[in-house]
mmCIF file of C-alpha atoms in Angstrom:
data_model
loop_
_atom_site.group_PDB
_atom_site.id
_atom_site.type_symbol
_atom_site.label_atom_id
_atom_site.label_comp_id
_atom_site.label_asym_id
_atom_site.label_seq_id
_atom_site.Cartn_x
_atom_site.Cartn_y
_atom_site.Cartn_z
ATOM 1 C CA PHE A 28 2.458 227.034 132.904
ATOM 2 C CA ILE A 29 5.181 224.586 131.902
ATOM 3 C CA ILE A 30 3.696 222.308 129.241
ATOM 4 C CA ALA A 31 4.957 218.834 128.316
ATOM 5 C CA ASP A 32 3.464 217.528 125.064
ATOM 6 C CA THR A 33 3.747 213.745 125.296
ATOM 7 C CA PRO A 34 3.218 211.550 122.207
ATOM 8 C CA GLY A 35 0.442 208.994 122.387
ATOM 9 C CA HIS A 36 1.822 206.101 120.362
ATOM 10 C CA GLU A 37 2.642 202.938 122.296
ATOM 11 C CA GLN A 38 6.317 203.123 121.346
ATOM 12 C CA TYR A 39 6.552 206.439 123.242
ATOM 13 C CA THR A 40 5.198 205.193 126.583
ATOM 14 C CA ARG A 41 8.526 206.122 128.201
ATOM 15 C CA ASN A 42 8.097 209.727 126.959
ATOM 16 C CA MET A 43 4.639 209.817 128.514
ATOM 17 C CA VAL A 44 6.011 208.510 131.826
ATOM 18 C CA THR A 45 8.831 211.075 131.798
ATOM 19 C CA GLY A 46 6.436 213.957 131.096
ATOM 20 C CA ALA A 47 3.868 212.790 133.634
ATOM 21 C CA SER A 48 6.344 212.139 136.449
ATOM 22 C CA THR A 49 6.432 215.787 137.562
ATOM 23 C CA ALA A 50 3.052 216.967 136.237
ATOM 24 C CA ASP A 51 0.340 218.473 138.441
ATOM 25 C CA LEU A 52 -2.391 218.263 135.797
ATOM 26 C CA ALA A 53 -3.029 216.313 132.592
ATOM 27 C CA VAL A 54 -5.179 217.301 129.612
ATOM 28 C CA GLU A 55 -6.396 214.226 127.706
ATOM 29 C CA VAL A 56 -7.399 215.311 124.202
ATOM 30 C CA VAL A 57 -10.133 213.114 122.682
ATOM 31 C CA ASP A 58 -11.367 213.408 119.087
ATOM 32 C CA ALA A 59 -15.158 213.889 119.216
ATOM 33 C CA ARG A 60 -15.552 211.867 116.012
ATOM 34 C CA SER A 61 -13.672 208.725 117.063
ATOM 35 C CA GLY A 62 -14.201 208.865 120.837
ATOM 36 C CA VAL A 63 -12.075 207.080 123.440
ATOM 37 C CA SER A 64 -9.171 205.313 121.711
ATOM 38 C CA ARG A 65 -6.535 202.824 122.916
ATOM 39 C CA GLN A 66 -4.185 205.791 123.086
ATOM 40 C CA THR A 67 -6.590 207.663 125.391
ATOM 41 C CA ARG A 68 -6.872 204.637 127.683
ATOM 42 C CA ARG A 69 -3.106 204.199 127.778
ATOM 43 C CA HIS A 70 -2.543 207.865 128.658
ATOM 44 C CA ALA A 71 -5.192 207.769 131.377
ATOM 45 C CA PHE A 72 -3.699 204.602 132.841
ATOM 46 C CA VAL A 73 -0.209 206.145 132.973
ATOM 47 C CA ALA A 74 -1.624 209.360 134.497
ATOM 48 C CA SER A 75 -3.322 207.257 137.166
ATOM 49 C CA LEU A 76 -0.208 205.146 137.792
ATOM 50 C CA LEU A 77 1.883 208.306 138.270
ATOM 51 C CA ARG A 78 -0.866 209.801 140.426
ATOM 52 C CA ILE A 79 -1.403 213.050 138.542
ATOM 53 C CA PRO A 80 -4.088 214.545 140.802
ATOM 54 C CA HIS A 81 -6.046 216.500 138.162
ATOM 55 C CA VAL A 82 -7.116 215.182 134.759
ATOM 56 C CA ILE A 83 -9.174 217.192 132.243
ATOM 57 C CA VAL A 84 -10.697 215.234 129.363
ATOM 58 C CA ALA A 85 -10.935 217.780 126.533
ATOM 59 C CA VAL A 86 -13.336 216.471 123.879
ATOM 60 C CA ASN A 87 -11.978 218.273 120.815
ATOM 61 C CA LYS A 88 -13.334 218.914 117.284
ATOM 62 C CA MET A 89 -16.871 219.470 118.561
ATOM 63 C CA ASP A 90 -17.390 221.642 115.458
ATOM 64 C CA LEU A 91 -17.094 218.478 113.317
ATOM 65 C CA VAL A 92 -19.963 216.759 115.147
ATOM 66 C CA GLY A 93 -22.303 219.756 115.011
ATOM 67 C CA TYR A 94 -21.544 220.735 118.639
ATOM 68 C CA SER A 95 -23.727 217.784 119.651
ATOM 69 C CA GLU A 96 -24.429 217.477 123.369
ATOM 70 C CA ALA A 97 -25.501 213.856 122.853
ATOM 71 C CA ARG A 98 -22.124 212.975 121.301
ATOM 72 C CA PHE A 99 -20.271 214.688 124.161
ATOM 73 C CA ARG A 100 -22.330 212.759 126.745
ATOM 74 C CA GLU A 101 -21.589 209.487 124.902
ATOM 75 C CA ILE A 102 -17.839 210.069 125.154
ATOM 76 C CA VAL A 103 -18.098 211.093 128.816
ATOM 77 C CA ALA A 104 -20.010 207.868 129.596
ATOM 78 C CA GLU A 105 -17.440 205.800 127.699
ATOM 79 C CA PHE A 106 -14.521 207.393 129.552
ATOM 80 C CA GLU A 107 -16.306 207.148 132.915
ATOM 81 C CA GLU A 108 -16.742 203.396 132.487
ATOM 82 C CA PHE A 109 -13.023 202.988 131.825
ATOM 83 C CA ALA A 110 -11.924 205.467 134.509
ATOM 84 C CA ALA A 111 -13.902 203.672 137.218
ATOM 85 C CA GLU A 112 -10.953 201.254 137.466
ATOM 86 C CA LEU A 113 -8.406 204.082 137.765
ATOM 87 C CA ASP A 114 -7.321 206.177 140.726
ATOM 88 C CA ILE A 115 -7.793 209.781 139.557
ATOM 89 C CA PRO A 116 -8.931 212.104 142.375
ATOM 90 C CA ASP A 117 -10.152 214.986 140.180
ATOM 91 C CA LEU A 118 -11.544 214.109 136.742
ATOM 92 C CA THR A 119 -13.471 216.668 134.663
ATOM 93 C CA TYR A 120 -14.811 216.848 131.099
ATOM 94 C CA LEU A 121 -14.824 219.766 128.678
ATOM 95 C CA PRO A 122 -16.221 220.071 125.112
ATOM 96 C CA ILE A 123 -13.946 222.237 122.924
ATOM 97 C CA SER A 124 -13.051 223.142 119.380
ATOM 98 C CA ALA A 125 -9.367 224.025 119.232
ATOM 99 C CA LEU A 126 -9.720 225.217 115.635
ATOM 100 C CA LYS A 127 -12.653 227.551 116.326
ATOM 101 C CA GLY A 128 -11.628 228.491 119.865
ATOM 102 C CA ASP A 129 -14.802 227.186 121.515
ATOM 103 C CA ASN A 130 -14.342 226.844 125.307
ATOM 104 C CA VAL A 131 -10.570 227.221 125.029
ATOM 105 C CA ALA A 132 -10.069 230.793 126.290
ATOM 106 C CA THR A 133 -13.632 232.078 125.869
ATOM 107 C CA ALA A 134 -17.025 230.460 126.389
ATOM 108 C CA SER A 135 -18.649 228.945 123.317
ATOM 109 C CA ALA A 136 -21.812 230.429 121.834
ATOM 110 C CA HIS A 137 -22.280 227.134 119.941
ATOM 111 C CA MET A 138 -22.675 225.037 123.119
ATOM 112 C CA PRO A 139 -25.128 226.837 125.416
ATOM 113 C CA TRP A 140 -25.878 223.464 127.018
ATOM 114 C CA TYR A 141 -22.421 223.503 128.635
ATOM 115 C CA ASP A 142 -21.650 225.974 131.435
ATOM 116 C CA GLY A 143 -18.612 224.380 133.098
ATOM 117 C CA GLY A 144 -16.046 227.066 132.239
ATOM 118 C CA THR A 145 -13.246 227.217 129.677
ATOM 119 C CA LEU A 146 -10.051 225.196 129.465
ATOM 120 C CA LEU A 147 -7.967 228.251 130.359
ATOM 121 C CA HIS A 148 -10.158 228.932 133.398
ATOM 122 C CA ARG A 149 -9.694 225.338 134.577
ATOM 123 C CA LEU A 150 -5.924 225.628 134.228
ATOM 124 C CA GLU A 151 -5.751 228.975 135.995
ATOM 125 C CA THR A 152 -7.873 227.848 138.946
ATOM 126 C CA ALA A 153 -6.063 224.540 139.503
ATOM 127 C CA ASN A 154 -4.134 224.642 142.779
ATOM 128 C CA PRO A 155 -1.162 222.248 142.665
ATOM 129 C CA ARG A 156 0.171 223.484 146.014
ATOM 130 C CA ALA A 157 -2.904 222.054 147.732
ATOM 131 C CA ASP A 158 -1.995 218.570 146.460
ATOM 132 C CA ARG A 159 1.506 218.570 147.925
ATOM 133 C CA ASN A 160 2.282 216.719 151.120
ATOM 134 C CA GLN A 161 2.480 219.415 153.797
ATOM 135 C CA ILE A 162 2.883 216.990 156.722
ATOM 136 C CA ASP A 163 5.865 214.664 156.260
ATOM 137 C CA PHE A 164 9.053 216.762 156.244
ATOM 138 C CA ARG A 165 11.565 215.257 153.790
ATOM 139 C CA PHE A 166 14.749 217.134 152.852
ATOM 140 C CA PRO A 167 17.150 215.280 150.523
ATOM 141 C CA VAL A 168 20.596 216.841 150.937
ATOM 142 C CA GLN A 169 22.151 218.158 147.724
ATOM 143 C CA THR A 170 25.365 219.593 149.152
ATOM 144 C CA VAL A 171 26.973 221.082 152.253
ATOM 145 C CA ILE A 172 27.978 224.746 151.930
ATOM 146 C CA ARG A 173 30.941 226.074 153.878
ATOM 147 C CA PRO A 174 31.996 229.492 152.494
ATOM 148 C CA HIS A 175 34.018 230.228 155.670
ATOM 149 C CA GLN A 176 34.732 228.560 159.002
ATOM 150 C CA ASP A 177 31.861 230.328 160.783
ATOM 151 C CA PHE A 178 29.091 229.023 158.505
ATOM 152 C CA ARG A 179 28.081 225.449 157.656
ATOM 153 C CA GLY A 180 24.822 225.095 155.768
ATOM 154 C CA ILE A 181 23.005 222.077 154.350
ATOM 155 C CA ALA A 182 21.468 222.829 150.949
ATOM 156 C CA GLY A 183 18.598 221.140 149.135
ATOM 157 C CA GLU A 184 14.957 221.373 148.111
ATOM 158 C CA VAL A 185 12.122 220.516 150.480
ATOM 159 C CA ALA A 186 10.433 217.458 148.952
ATOM 160 C CA SER A 187 7.433 217.583 151.301
ATOM 161 C CA GLY A 188 6.253 218.844 154.669
ATOM 162 C CA ARG A 189 7.228 222.011 156.501
ATOM 163 C CA ILE A 190 10.010 222.915 158.939
ATOM 164 C CA ARG A 191 10.684 225.796 161.351
ATOM 165 C CA PRO A 192 13.749 226.854 163.365
ATOM 166 C CA GLY A 193 13.957 225.107 166.731
ATOM 167 C CA GLU A 194 12.465 221.796 165.564
ATOM 168 C CA GLU A 195 14.334 218.549 166.171
ATOM 169 C CA ILE A 196 15.520 216.746 163.066
ATOM 170 C CA THR A 197 17.117 213.371 162.332
ATOM 171 C CA VAL A 198 19.683 212.732 159.621
ATOM 172 C CA LEU A 199 19.167 209.465 157.716
ATOM 173 C CA PRO A 200 20.659 206.924 157.420
ATOM 174 C CA SER A 201 22.955 207.740 160.384
ATOM 175 C CA GLY A 202 20.109 208.484 162.835
ATOM 176 C CA GLN A 203 21.942 211.458 164.369
ATOM 177 C CA THR A 204 19.742 214.248 165.749
ATOM 178 C CA ALA A 205 20.009 218.016 166.115
ATOM 179 C CA HIS A 206 17.795 221.107 166.144
ATOM 180 C CA VAL A 207 17.315 223.528 163.256
ATOM 181 C CA ALA A 208 19.166 226.744 164.100
ATOM 182 C CA SER A 209 18.081 228.719 161.030
ATOM 183 C CA ILE A 210 16.545 228.443 157.568
ATOM 184 C CA VAL A 211 18.075 230.594 154.837
ATOM 185 C CA ASN A 212 17.324 231.170 151.161
ATOM 186 C CA ILE A 213 18.521 233.688 148.592
ATOM 187 C CA ASP A 214 16.397 236.420 150.195
ATOM 188 C CA GLY A 215 17.646 235.829 153.739
ATOM 189 C CA LYS A 216 16.326 234.079 156.839
ATOM 190 C CA MET A 217 12.939 232.333 156.787
ATOM 191 C CA GLU A 218 10.541 231.509 159.614
ATOM 192 C CA GLU A 219 9.230 228.430 157.806
ATOM 193 C CA ALA A 220 9.933 226.439 154.622
ATOM 194 C CA GLY A 221 7.560 224.147 152.726
ATOM 195 C CA PRO A 222 7.400 221.893 149.656
ATOM 196 C CA GLY A 223 9.378 223.051 146.615
ATOM 197 C CA LYS A 224 11.477 225.617 148.490
ATOM 198 C CA ALA A 225 15.226 225.613 147.783
ATOM 199 C CA ILE A 226 16.797 226.367 151.152
ATOM 200 C CA VAL A 227 19.879 226.053 153.342
ATOM 201 C CA LEU A 228 19.483 224.659 156.865
ATOM 202 C CA THR A 229 21.918 225.365 159.692
ATOM 203 C CA LEU A 230 21.899 223.093 162.748
ATOM 204 C CA ASP A 231 22.683 223.747 166.406
ATOM 205 C CA ARG A 232 25.535 221.249 166.272
ATOM 206 C CA GLU A 233 27.738 219.721 163.587
ATOM 207 C CA LEU A 234 26.662 216.350 162.218
ATOM 208 C CA ASP A 235 28.116 214.098 159.550
ATOM 209 C CA VAL A 236 25.890 215.129 156.623
ATOM 210 C CA SER A 237 26.628 214.849 152.896
ATOM 211 C CA ARG A 238 24.894 214.555 149.532
ATOM 212 C CA GLY A 239 22.560 211.569 149.635
ATOM 213 C CA SER A 240 21.594 212.042 153.290
ATOM 214 C CA MET A 241 17.979 212.892 154.079
ATOM 215 C CA ILE A 242 16.866 215.186 156.897
ATOM 216 C CA VAL A 243 13.454 214.460 158.443
ATOM 217 C CA ARG A 244 11.537 215.588 161.498
ATOM 218 C CA SER A 245 12.555 213.285 164.363
ATOM 219 C CA ARG A 246 8.991 212.343 165.296
ATOM 220 C CA ASN A 247 7.939 211.649 161.687
ATOM 221 C CA GLN A 248 10.335 209.352 159.868
ATOM 222 C CA PRO A 249 10.042 207.300 156.657
ATOM 223 C CA ALA A 250 10.706 203.555 156.480
ATOM 224 C CA MET A 251 14.358 202.563 156.008
ATOM 225 C CA THR A 252 14.472 199.510 153.777
ATOM 226 C CA ARG A 253 16.533 197.572 151.228
ATOM 227 C CA GLN A 254 13.467 195.777 149.817
ATOM 228 C CA LEU A 255 11.362 197.738 147.328
ATOM 229 C CA ASP A 256 8.082 196.793 145.656
ATOM 230 C CA ALA A 257 7.501 199.085 142.688
ATOM 231 C CA ASN A 258 5.793 199.732 139.374
ATOM 232 C CA LEU A 259 8.578 200.063 136.816
ATOM 233 C CA CYS A 260 8.480 201.582 133.327
ATOM 234 C CA TRP A 261 11.305 200.109 131.228
ATOM 235 C CA MET A 262 12.984 202.713 128.999
ATOM 236 C CA ASP A 263 15.974 200.901 127.502
ATOM 237 C CA ALA A 264 16.396 198.964 124.243
ATOM 238 C CA GLU A 265 18.053 196.141 126.202
ATOM 239 C CA ALA A 266 15.511 194.196 128.251
ATOM 240 C CA LEU A 267 15.550 194.046 132.040
ATOM 241 C CA ARG A 268 17.954 191.436 133.398
ATOM 242 C CA GLN A 269 17.797 189.930 136.863
ATOM 243 C CA ASP A 270 21.408 188.693 136.742
ATOM 244 C CA ARG A 271 23.069 192.111 136.594
ATOM 245 C CA PRO A 272 23.316 195.124 138.919
ATOM 246 C CA TYR A 273 21.818 198.537 138.191
ATOM 247 C CA VAL A 274 22.385 201.870 139.901
ATOM 248 C CA LEU A 275 19.279 203.086 141.696
ATOM 249 C CA GLN A 276 18.957 206.848 142.184
ATOM 250 C CA HIS A 277 16.504 207.833 144.918
ATOM 251 C CA THR A 278 16.291 211.613 145.504
ATOM 252 C CA THR A 279 20.004 212.578 145.803
ATOM 253 C CA GLN A 280 21.321 209.147 146.792
ATOM 254 C CA ARG A 281 22.709 206.427 144.517
ATOM 255 C CA THR A 282 23.136 202.774 145.435
ATOM 256 C CA GLN A 283 23.504 199.448 143.664
ATOM 257 C CA ALA A 284 20.304 197.468 143.084
ATOM 258 C CA TYR A 285 19.123 194.166 141.621
ATOM 259 C CA VAL A 286 15.656 193.356 140.306
ATOM 260 C CA SER A 287 15.007 190.195 142.308
ATOM 261 C CA LYS A 288 11.608 189.370 140.785
ATOM 262 C CA VAL A 289 9.231 190.465 138.028
ATOM 263 C CA ILE A 290 5.771 189.935 139.525
ATOM 264 C CA TYR A 291 3.672 190.795 136.453
ATOM 265 C CA ARG A 292 3.467 193.072 133.424
ATOM 266 C CA PHE A 293 0.617 195.499 132.684
ATOM 267 C CA ASP A 294 -1.173 195.540 129.354
ATOM 268 C CA VAL A 295 -1.212 199.355 129.188
ATOM 269 C CA ASN A 296 -4.217 199.329 126.856
ATOM 270 C CA THR A 297 -6.505 197.162 129.000
ATOM 271 C CA MET A 298 -4.839 197.436 132.459
ATOM 272 C CA HIS A 299 -4.841 193.627 132.689
ATOM 273 C CA ARG A 300 -1.936 191.937 134.467
ATOM 274 C CA GLU A 301 0.075 189.371 132.532
ATOM 275 C CA PRO A 302 2.721 186.867 133.695
ATOM 276 C CA ALA A 303 6.242 188.069 132.876
ATOM 277 C CA THR A 304 9.894 187.284 133.586
ATOM 278 C CA THR A 305 11.341 190.491 132.124
ATOM 279 C CA LEU A 306 10.346 193.941 130.834
ATOM 280 C CA THR A 307 11.254 195.346 127.421
ATOM 281 C CA LEU A 308 11.246 198.878 125.971
ATOM 282 C CA ASN A 309 8.095 200.855 126.920
ATOM 283 C CA GLU A 310 6.639 198.060 129.068
ATOM 284 C CA ILE A 311 5.363 198.680 132.601
ATOM 285 C CA GLY A 312 5.347 196.012 135.277
ATOM 286 C CA ARG A 313 5.423 195.267 138.980
ATOM 287 C CA VAL A 314 8.807 194.230 140.345
ATOM 288 C CA GLU A 315 10.686 193.557 143.554
ATOM 289 C CA LEU A 316 14.129 195.138 144.010
ATOM 290 C CA GLU A 317 16.904 194.732 146.535
ATOM 291 C CA THR A 318 19.336 197.590 147.191
ATOM 292 C CA ALA A 319 22.863 197.548 148.612
ATOM 293 C CA ALA A 320 22.143 200.397 151.044
ATOM 294 C CA PRO A 321 18.910 201.060 152.970
ATOM 295 C CA LEU A 322 16.782 203.879 151.552
ATOM 296 C CA PRO A 323 14.357 206.243 153.345
ATOM 297 C CA ILE A 324 11.143 205.712 151.363
ATOM 298 C CA ASP A 325 7.481 206.677 151.568
ATOM 299 C CA PRO A 326 4.599 205.131 149.617
ATOM 300 C CA TYR A 327 4.344 206.871 146.226
ATOM 301 C CA ARG A 328 0.693 207.753 146.860
ATOM 302 C CA ILE A 329 1.681 210.092 149.701
ATOM 303 C CA ASN A 330 5.002 211.362 148.354
ATOM 304 C CA ARG A 331 5.922 211.279 144.681
ATOM 305 C CA THR A 332 9.522 212.354 145.406
ATOM 306 C CA THR A 333 10.533 209.899 148.126
ATOM 307 C CA GLY A 334 8.318 207.182 146.642
ATOM 308 C CA GLY A 335 9.943 207.327 143.183
ATOM 309 C CA PHE A 336 13.338 206.470 141.719
ATOM 310 C CA ILE A 337 15.195 205.789 138.466
ATOM 311 C CA LEU A 338 17.472 202.924 137.449
ATOM 312 C CA LEU A 339 20.726 203.614 135.606
ATOM 313 C CA ASP A 340 23.023 201.416 133.553
ATOM 314 C CA PRO A 341 26.308 201.494 135.539
ATOM 315 C CA ASP A 342 28.387 201.201 132.336
ATOM 316 C CA THR A 343 26.762 203.991 130.284
ATOM 317 C CA ASN A 344 24.956 206.030 132.999
ATOM 318 C CA GLN A 345 21.852 205.880 130.783
ATOM 319 C CA THR A 346 18.449 205.866 132.485
ATOM 320 C CA VAL A 347 16.996 202.406 131.843
ATOM 321 C CA ALA A 348 13.841 202.564 133.978
ATOM 322 C CA ALA A 349 11.735 204.735 136.284
#
């Protein structure tokens, strides 16, 4: 497990977004004494927005409420009411005592009324590979490798989908096509590559490919567009400005972008939408952007890699939004 511990305070919303952006599972820790807090709601909202597929609500400090089943059920009902408005595919609840070890790595003798397994068991049986998009082949090009004149390989990490030698591919944005001659990784040739695999592709003919290109299966291509509609978390001390350019990084490609419109801002504690003309540090809102170059994008709900991006300050190269 790689664990990101993200602070709950409102002023650290950007930290939560950063940690959640690559997470496969979230553990929401709720104090059994105080129940669902604003912080809990904010975390759950961000987890939903970033489409973390699995969320475990760990109701902690059960030892301080006498291991009460009634109190646990109260908190579950309270969270369920709030979560009904969220989009979380797999939501489970677990009563624990971190201090005493109840239901953390071993089953609790103090809570015989609960038989849903331990926290460790839930983590070990989660299957993040099953949540990855296995259909839409997307291969952002990191670099072209040419160690000698007889080998020209295109290196990168498979963002989604699967590919095999012999399949026809298209290079975006140029639209040129070729067939995959071979797939190679550090261990040698592969018969197939899927999501998360760092590979080198060789093609049956030379094409103009460089960092920032994207290779896709010819019969399954993403939309090419300069108009983006996105949820944006603002991470910079200077507020969003519509009169200045930013650098938008999408997979391995960078292009200039303007925020053409702020549609609304979220109240991250209540999920209500509020009118807004800008976004300030730690705020999340819905915006429209226009980019200088067309980008190959998928909806975020089906591909978190090709559906996400960051904005950079062109003067400092600081990340200002995601």
